[in-house]
PDB file of C-alpha atoms in Angstrom:
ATOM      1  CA  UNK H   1      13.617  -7.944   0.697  1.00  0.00           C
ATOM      2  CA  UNK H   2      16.075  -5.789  -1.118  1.00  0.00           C
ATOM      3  CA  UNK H   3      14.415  -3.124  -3.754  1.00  0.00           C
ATOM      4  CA  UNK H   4      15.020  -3.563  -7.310  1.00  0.00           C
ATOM      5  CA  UNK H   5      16.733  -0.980  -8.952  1.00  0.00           C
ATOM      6  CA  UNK H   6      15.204   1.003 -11.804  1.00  0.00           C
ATOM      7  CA  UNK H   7      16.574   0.265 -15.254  1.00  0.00           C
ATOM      8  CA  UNK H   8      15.884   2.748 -17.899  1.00  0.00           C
ATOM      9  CA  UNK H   9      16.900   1.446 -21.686  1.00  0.00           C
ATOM     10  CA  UNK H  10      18.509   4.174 -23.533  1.00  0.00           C
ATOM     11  CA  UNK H  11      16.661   4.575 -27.042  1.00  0.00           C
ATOM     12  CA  UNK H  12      17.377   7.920 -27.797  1.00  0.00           C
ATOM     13  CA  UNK H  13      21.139   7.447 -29.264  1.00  0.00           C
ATOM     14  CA  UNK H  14      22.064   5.090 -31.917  1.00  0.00           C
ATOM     15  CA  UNK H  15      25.787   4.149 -30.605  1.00  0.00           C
ATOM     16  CA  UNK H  16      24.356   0.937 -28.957  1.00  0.00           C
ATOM     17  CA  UNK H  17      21.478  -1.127 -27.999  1.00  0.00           C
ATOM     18  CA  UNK H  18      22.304  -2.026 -24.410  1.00  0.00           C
ATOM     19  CA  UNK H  19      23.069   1.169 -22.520  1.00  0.00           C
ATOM     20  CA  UNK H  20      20.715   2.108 -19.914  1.00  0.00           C
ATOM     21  CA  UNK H  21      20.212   4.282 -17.317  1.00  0.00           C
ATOM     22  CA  UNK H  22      20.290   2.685 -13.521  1.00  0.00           C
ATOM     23  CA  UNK H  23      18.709   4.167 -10.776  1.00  0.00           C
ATOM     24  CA  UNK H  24      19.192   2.674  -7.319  1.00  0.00           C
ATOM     25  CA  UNK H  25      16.318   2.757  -4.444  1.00  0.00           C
ATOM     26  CA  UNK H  26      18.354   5.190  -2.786  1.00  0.00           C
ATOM     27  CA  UNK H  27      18.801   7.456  -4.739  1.00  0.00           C
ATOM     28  CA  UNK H  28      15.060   8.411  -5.800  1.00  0.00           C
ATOM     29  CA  UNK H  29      14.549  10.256  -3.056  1.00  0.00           C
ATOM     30  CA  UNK H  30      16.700  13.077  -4.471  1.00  0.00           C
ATOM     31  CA  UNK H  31      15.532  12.464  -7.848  1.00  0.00           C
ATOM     32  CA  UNK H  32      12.268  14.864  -9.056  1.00  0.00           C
ATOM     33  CA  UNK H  33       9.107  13.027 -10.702  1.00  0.00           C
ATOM     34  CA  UNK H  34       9.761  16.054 -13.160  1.00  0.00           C
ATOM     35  CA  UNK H  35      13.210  14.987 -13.995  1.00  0.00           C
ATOM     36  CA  UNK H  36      12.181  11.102 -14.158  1.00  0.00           C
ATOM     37  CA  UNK H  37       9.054  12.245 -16.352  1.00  0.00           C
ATOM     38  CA  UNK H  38      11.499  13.900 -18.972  1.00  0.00           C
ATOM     39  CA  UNK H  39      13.737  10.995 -19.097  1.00  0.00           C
ATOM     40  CA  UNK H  40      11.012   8.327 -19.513  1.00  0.00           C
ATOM     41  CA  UNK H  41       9.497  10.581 -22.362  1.00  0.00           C
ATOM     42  CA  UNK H  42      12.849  11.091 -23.814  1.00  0.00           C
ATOM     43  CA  UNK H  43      13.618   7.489 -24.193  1.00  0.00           C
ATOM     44  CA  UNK H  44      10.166   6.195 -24.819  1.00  0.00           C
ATOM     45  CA  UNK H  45      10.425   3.858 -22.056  1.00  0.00           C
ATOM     46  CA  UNK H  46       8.470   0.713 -22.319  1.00  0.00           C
ATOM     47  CA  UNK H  47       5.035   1.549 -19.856  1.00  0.00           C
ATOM     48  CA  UNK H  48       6.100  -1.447 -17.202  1.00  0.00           C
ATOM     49  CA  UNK H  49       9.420   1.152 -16.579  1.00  0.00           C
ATOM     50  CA  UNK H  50       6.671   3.597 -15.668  1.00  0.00           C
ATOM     51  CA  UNK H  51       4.744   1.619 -13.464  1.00  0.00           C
ATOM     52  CA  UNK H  52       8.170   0.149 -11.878  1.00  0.00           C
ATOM     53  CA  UNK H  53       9.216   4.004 -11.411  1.00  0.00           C
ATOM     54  CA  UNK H  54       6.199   4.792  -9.838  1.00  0.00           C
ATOM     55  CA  UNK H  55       6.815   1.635  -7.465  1.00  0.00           C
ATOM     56  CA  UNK H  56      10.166   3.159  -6.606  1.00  0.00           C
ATOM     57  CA  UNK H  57       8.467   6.562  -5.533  1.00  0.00           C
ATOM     58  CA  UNK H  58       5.540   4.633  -3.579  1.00  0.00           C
ATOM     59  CA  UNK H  59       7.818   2.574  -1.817  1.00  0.00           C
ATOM     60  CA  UNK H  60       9.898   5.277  -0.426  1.00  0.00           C
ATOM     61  CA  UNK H  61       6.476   7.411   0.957  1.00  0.00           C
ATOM     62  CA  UNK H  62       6.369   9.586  -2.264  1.00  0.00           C
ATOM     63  CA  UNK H  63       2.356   9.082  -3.183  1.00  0.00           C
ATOM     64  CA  UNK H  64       1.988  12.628  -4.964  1.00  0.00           C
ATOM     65  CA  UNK H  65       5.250  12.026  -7.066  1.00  0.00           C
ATOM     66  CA  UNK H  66       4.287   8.263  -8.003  1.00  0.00           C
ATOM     67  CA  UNK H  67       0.950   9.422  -8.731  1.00  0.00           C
ATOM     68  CA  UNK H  68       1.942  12.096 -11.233  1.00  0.00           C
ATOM     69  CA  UNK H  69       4.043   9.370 -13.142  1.00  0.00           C
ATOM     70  CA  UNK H  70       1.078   6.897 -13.204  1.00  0.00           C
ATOM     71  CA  UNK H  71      -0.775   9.641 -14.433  1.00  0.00           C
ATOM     72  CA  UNK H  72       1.253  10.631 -17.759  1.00  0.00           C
ATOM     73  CA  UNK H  73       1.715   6.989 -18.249  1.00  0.00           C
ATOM     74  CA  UNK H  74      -2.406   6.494 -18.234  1.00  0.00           C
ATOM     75  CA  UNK H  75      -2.119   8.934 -20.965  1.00  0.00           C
ATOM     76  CA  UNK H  76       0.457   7.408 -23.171  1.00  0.00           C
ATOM     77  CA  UNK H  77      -0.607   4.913 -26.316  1.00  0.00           C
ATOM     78  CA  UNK H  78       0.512   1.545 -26.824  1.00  0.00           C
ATOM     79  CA  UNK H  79       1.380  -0.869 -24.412  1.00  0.00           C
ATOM     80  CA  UNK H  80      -0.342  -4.611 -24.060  1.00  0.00           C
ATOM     81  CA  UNK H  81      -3.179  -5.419 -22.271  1.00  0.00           C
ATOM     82  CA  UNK H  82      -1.768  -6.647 -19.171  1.00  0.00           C
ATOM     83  CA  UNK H  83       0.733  -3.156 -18.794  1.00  0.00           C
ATOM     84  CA  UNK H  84      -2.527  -1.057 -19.534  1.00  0.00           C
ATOM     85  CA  UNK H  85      -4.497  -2.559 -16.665  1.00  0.00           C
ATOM     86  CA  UNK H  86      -1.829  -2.391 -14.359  1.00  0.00           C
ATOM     87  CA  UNK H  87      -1.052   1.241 -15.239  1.00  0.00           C
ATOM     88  CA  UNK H  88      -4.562   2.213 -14.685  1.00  0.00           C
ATOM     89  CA  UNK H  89      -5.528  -0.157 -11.583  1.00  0.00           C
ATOM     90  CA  UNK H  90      -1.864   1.548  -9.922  1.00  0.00           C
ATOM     91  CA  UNK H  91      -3.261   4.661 -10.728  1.00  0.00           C
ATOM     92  CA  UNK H  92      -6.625   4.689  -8.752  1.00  0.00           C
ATOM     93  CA  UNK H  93      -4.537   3.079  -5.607  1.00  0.00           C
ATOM     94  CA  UNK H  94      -2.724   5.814  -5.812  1.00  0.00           C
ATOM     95  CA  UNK H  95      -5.285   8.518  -5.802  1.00  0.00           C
ATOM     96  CA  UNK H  96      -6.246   6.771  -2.953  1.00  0.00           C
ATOM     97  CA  UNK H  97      -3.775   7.411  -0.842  1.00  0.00           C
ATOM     98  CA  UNK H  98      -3.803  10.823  -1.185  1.00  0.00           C
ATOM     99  CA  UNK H  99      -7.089  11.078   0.878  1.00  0.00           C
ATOM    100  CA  UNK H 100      -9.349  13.943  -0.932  1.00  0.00           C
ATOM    101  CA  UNK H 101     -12.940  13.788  -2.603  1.00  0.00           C
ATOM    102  CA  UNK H 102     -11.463  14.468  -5.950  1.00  0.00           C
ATOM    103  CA  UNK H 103      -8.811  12.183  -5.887  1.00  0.00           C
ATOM    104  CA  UNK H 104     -11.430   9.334  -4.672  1.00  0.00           C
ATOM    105  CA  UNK H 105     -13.738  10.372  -7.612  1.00  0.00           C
ATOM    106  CA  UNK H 106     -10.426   9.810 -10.071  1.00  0.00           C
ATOM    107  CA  UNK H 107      -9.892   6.687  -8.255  1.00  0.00           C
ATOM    108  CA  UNK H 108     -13.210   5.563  -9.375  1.00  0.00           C
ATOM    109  CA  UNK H 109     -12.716   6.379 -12.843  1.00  0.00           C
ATOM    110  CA  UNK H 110      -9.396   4.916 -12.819  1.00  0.00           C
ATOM    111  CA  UNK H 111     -10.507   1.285 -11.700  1.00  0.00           C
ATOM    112  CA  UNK H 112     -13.491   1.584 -14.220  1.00  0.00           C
ATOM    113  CA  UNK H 113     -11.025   1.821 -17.052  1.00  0.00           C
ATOM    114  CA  UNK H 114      -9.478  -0.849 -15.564  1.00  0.00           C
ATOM    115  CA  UNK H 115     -12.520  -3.396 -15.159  1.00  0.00           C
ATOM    116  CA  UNK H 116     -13.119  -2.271 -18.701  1.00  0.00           C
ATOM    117  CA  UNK H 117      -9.887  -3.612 -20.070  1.00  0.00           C
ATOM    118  CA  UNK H 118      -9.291  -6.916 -18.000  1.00  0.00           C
ATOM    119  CA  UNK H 119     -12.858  -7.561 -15.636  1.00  0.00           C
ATOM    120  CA  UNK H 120     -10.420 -10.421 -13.434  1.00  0.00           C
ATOM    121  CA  UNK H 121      -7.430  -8.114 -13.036  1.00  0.00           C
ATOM    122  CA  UNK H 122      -6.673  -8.153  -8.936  1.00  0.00           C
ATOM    123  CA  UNK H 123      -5.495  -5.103  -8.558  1.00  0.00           C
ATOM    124  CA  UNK H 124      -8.637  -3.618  -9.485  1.00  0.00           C
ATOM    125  CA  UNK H 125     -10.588  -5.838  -7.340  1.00  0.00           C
ATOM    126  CA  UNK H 126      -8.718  -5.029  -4.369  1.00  0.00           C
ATOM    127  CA  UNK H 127      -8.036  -1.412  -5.210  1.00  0.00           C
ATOM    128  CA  UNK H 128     -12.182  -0.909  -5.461  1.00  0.00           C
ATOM    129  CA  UNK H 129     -12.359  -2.874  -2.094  1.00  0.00           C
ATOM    130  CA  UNK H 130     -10.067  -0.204  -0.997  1.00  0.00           C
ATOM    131  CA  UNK H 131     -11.946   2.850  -2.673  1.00  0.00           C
ATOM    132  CA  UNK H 132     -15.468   1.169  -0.814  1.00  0.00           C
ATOM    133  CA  UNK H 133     -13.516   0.906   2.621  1.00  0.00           C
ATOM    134  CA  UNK H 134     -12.533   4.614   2.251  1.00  0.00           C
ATOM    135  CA  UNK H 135     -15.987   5.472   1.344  1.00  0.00           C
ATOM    136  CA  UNK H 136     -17.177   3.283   4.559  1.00  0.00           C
ATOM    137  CA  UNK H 137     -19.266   1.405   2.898  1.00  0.00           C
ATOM    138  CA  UNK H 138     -18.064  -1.916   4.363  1.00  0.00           C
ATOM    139  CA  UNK H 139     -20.620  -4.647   2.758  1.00  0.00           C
ATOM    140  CA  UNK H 140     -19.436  -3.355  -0.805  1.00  0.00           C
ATOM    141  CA  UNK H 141     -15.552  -3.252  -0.237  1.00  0.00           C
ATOM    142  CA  UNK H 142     -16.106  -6.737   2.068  1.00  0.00           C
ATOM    143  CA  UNK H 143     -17.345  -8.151  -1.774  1.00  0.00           C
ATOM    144  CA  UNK H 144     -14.575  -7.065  -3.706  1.00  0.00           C
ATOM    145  CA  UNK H 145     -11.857  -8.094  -0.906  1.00  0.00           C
ATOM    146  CA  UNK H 146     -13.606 -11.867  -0.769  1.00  0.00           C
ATOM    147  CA  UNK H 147     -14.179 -12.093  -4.449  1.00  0.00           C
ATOM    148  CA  UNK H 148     -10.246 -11.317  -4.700  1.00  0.00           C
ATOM    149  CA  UNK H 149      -9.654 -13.633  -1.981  1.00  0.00           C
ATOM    150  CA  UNK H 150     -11.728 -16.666  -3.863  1.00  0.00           C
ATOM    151  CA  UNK H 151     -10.352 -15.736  -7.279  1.00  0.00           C
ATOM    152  CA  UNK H 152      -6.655 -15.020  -6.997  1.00  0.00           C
ATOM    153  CA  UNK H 153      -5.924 -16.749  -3.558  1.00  0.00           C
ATOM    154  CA  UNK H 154      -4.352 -15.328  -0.282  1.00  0.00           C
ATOM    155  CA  UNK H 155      -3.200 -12.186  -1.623  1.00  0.00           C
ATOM    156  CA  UNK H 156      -2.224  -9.296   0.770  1.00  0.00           C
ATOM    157  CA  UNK H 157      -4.155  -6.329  -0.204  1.00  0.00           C
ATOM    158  CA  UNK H 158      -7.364  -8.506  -0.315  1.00  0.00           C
ATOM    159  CA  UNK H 159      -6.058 -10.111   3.428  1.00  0.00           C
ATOM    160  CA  UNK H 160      -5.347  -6.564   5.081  1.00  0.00           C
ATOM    161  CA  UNK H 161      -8.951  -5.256   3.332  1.00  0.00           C
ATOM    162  CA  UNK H 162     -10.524  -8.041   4.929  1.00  0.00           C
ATOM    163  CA  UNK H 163      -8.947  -7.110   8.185  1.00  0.00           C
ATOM    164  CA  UNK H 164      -9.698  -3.208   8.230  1.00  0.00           C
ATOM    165  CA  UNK H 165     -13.614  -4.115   7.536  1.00  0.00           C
ATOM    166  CA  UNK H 166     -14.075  -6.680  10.105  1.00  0.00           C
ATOM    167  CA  UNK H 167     -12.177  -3.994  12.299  1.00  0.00           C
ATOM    168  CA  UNK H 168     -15.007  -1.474  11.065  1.00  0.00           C
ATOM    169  CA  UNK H 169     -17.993  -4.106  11.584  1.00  0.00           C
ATOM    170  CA  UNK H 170     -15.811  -4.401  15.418  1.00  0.00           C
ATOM    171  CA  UNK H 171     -15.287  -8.282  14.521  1.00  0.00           C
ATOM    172  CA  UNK H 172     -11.699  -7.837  16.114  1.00  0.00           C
ATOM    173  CA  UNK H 173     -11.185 -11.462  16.651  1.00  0.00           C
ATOM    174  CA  UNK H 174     -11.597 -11.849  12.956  1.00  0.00           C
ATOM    175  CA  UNK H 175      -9.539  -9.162  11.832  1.00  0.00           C
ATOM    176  CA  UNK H 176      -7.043 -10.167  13.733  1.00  0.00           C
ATOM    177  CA  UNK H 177      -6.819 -13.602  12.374  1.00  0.00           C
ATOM    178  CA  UNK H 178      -6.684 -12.157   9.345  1.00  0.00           C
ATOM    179  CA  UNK H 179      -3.715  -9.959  10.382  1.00  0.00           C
ATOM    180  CA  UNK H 180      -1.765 -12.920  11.326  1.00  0.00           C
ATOM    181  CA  UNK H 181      -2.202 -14.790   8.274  1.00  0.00           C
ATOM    182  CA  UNK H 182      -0.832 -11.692   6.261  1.00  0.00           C
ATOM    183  CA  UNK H 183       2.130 -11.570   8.614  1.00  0.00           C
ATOM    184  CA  UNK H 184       2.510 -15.415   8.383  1.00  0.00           C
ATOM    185  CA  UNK H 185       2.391 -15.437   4.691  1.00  0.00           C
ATOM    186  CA  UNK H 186       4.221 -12.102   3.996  1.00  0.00           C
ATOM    187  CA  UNK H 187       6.454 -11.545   6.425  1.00  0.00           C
ATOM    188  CA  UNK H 188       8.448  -8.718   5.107  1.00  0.00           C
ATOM    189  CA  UNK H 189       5.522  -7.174   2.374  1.00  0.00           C
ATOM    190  CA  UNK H 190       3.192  -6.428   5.325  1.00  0.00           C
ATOM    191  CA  UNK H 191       5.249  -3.955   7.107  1.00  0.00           C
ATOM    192  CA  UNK H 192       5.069  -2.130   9.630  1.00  0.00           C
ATOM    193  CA  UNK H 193       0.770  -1.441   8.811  1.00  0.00           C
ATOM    194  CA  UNK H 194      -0.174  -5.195   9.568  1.00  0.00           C
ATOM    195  CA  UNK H 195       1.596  -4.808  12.784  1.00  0.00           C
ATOM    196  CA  UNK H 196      -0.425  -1.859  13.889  1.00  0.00           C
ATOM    197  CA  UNK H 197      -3.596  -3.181  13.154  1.00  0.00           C
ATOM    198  CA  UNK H 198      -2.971  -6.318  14.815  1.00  0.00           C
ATOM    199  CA  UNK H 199      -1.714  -4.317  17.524  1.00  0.00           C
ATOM    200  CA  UNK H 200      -5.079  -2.572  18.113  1.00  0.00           C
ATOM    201  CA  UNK H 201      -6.619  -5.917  17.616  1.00  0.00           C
ATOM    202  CA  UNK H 202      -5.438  -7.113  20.304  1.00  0.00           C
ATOM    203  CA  UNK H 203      -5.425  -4.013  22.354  1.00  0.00           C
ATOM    204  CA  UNK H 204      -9.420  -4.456  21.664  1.00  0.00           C
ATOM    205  CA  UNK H 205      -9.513  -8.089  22.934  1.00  0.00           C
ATOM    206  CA  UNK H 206      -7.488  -7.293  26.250  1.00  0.00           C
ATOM    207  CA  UNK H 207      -4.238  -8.777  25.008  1.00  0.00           C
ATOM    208  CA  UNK H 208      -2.139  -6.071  26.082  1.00  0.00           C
ATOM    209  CA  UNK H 209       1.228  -7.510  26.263  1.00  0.00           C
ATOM    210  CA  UNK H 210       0.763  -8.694  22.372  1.00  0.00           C
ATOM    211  CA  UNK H 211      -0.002  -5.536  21.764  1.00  0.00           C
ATOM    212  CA  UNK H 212       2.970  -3.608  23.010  1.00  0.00           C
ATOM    213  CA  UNK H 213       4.793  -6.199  21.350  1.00  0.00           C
ATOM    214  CA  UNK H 214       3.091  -5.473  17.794  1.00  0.00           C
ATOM    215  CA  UNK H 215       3.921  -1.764  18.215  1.00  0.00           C
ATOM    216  CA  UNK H 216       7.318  -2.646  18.873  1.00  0.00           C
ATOM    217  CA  UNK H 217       7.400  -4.743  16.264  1.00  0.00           C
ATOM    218  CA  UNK H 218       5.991  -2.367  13.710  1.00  0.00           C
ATOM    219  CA  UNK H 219       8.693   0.281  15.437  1.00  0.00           C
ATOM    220  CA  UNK H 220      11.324  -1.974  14.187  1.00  0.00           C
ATOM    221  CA  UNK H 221      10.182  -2.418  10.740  1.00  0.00           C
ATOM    222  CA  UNK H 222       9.347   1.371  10.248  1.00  0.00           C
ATOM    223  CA  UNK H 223      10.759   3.822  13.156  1.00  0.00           C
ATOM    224  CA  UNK H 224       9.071   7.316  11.643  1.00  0.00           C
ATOM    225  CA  UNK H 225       5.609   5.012  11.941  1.00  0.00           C
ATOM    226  CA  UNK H 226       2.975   7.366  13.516  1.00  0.00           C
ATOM    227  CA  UNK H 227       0.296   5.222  14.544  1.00  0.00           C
ATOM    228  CA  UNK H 228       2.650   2.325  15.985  1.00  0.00           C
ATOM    229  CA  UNK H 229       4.512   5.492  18.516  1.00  0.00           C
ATOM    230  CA  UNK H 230       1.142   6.616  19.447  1.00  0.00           C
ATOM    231  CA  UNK H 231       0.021   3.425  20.510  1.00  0.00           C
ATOM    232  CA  UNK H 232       3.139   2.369  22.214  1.00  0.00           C
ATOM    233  CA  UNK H 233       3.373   5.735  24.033  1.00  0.00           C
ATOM    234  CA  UNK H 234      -0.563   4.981  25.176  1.00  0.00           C
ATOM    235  CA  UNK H 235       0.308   1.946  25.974  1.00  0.00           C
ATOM    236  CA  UNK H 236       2.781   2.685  28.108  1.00  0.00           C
ATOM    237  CA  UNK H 237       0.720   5.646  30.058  1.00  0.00           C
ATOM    238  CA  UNK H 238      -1.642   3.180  30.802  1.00  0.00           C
ATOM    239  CA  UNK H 239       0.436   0.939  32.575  1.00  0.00           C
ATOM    240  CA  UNK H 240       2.021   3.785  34.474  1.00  0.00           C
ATOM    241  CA  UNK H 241      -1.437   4.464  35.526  1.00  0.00           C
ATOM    242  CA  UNK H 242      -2.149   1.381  36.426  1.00  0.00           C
ATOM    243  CA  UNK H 243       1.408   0.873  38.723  1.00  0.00           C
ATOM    244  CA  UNK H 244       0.031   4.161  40.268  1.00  0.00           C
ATOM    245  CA  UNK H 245      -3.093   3.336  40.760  1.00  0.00           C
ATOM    246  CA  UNK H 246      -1.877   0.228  42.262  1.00  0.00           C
ATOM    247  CA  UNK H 247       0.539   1.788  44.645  1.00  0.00           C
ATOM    248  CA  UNK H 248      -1.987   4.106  45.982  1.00  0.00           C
ATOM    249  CA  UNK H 249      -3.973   1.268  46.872  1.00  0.00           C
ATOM    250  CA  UNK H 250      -1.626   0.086  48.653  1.00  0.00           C
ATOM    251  CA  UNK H 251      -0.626   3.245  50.757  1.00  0.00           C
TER     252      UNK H 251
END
């Protein structure tokens, strides 16, 4: 699906109410958070242009730079309900991604604020799945994935949650089932990351050709993705031990 580009209303000059400022998905990468930062304060853009910008930065593997937007938005006033919880359940996701103690405990703290201002919100449900999973405790994050699952339907962070704990609890026939499903119903949103782990699913279950073709897959969707080249390049290695083994046998 293509991106949405940013749109940025222009509020700080009087000549007319509909300029704006445009930024395409391309061009973000060259763009500073510290530049975007200045311009969202400048024109006091409305705090779903935040969360959107922070998107943008996410999307395009820039966690530290969409995480210091999500930040200074957290800290802004106004804003509804709905834009507040979204702000602040974006926020913890994205602390999580950036792997550290500290940024887990902010995580925490950022999905409490959350709960605090809408208890149903998905987001936060899935996002303290997520913070549980990365803590391993796999019982606790399994509640929050299912309650998001019963509550809000098939949605895909609750799906892929579900699938990385039954990987931890070594259910691989059930993760992998619900790896499909997340590729069935979001084809393009899963990425390249559903393909992986359905990949090693089926690696762990002896399906070795479905495998290879998962970490192909994934290749295609995302070429720079570590974990699908690793297990392609193992895969491989394995069958070339295998032919050799094979041939020796045979000498």
């Amino acid at each position: 699906t293509e991106q949405a580009s940013l749109i940025i209303p222009i509020t700080s000059s009087t000549k007319s109410k509909d300029l704006f400022i445009e930024i395409f998905p391309e061009e973000v990468t060259d763009i500073s958070s510290s530049t975007l930062l200045q311009v969202l304060k400048d024109e006091n853009a409305d705090l779903d242009v935040w969360a959107d910008a922070a998107l943008m930065y996410m999307q395009h593997k820039k966690p530290r730079e969409s995480s210091k937007i999500l930040q200074e938005a957290c800290d802004r006033p106004g804003g509804s309900r709905e834009q507040r919880v979204r702000l602040l359940a974006s926020a913890g996701i994205a602390h999580l991604t950036q792997a550290a103690d500290k940024e887990r405990s902010l995580a925490d703290h950022r999905f409490t604020s959350a709960g605090k201002v809408d208890t149903l919100y998905p987001m936060t449900w899935a996002g303290r799945g997520m913070f549980n999973l990365s803590m391993g405790r796999l019982d606790q994050a399994r509640f929050f994935f299912d309650t998001t699952l019963k509550h809000c339907g098939q949605v895909l962070p609750a799906l892929l949650g579900m699938a990385a704990v039954l990987c931890g609890e070594e259910d691989f026939k059930g993760a992998q089932d619900f790896y499909a499903k997340a590729m069935r119903l979001y084809p393009e949103q899963s990425g390249a990351a559903a393909r992986v782990g359905f990949g090693l699913t089926c690696y762990r279950l002896g399906q070795v050709d479905r495998a290879k073709a998962a970490f192909s897959r994934a290749l295609e969707i995302d070429a720079e993705n570590v974990d699908a080249m690793v297990g392609s390049v193992l895969l491989d290695m394995a069958s070339l031990d295998d032919t050799a083994r094979d041939y020796r046998s045979r000498m």
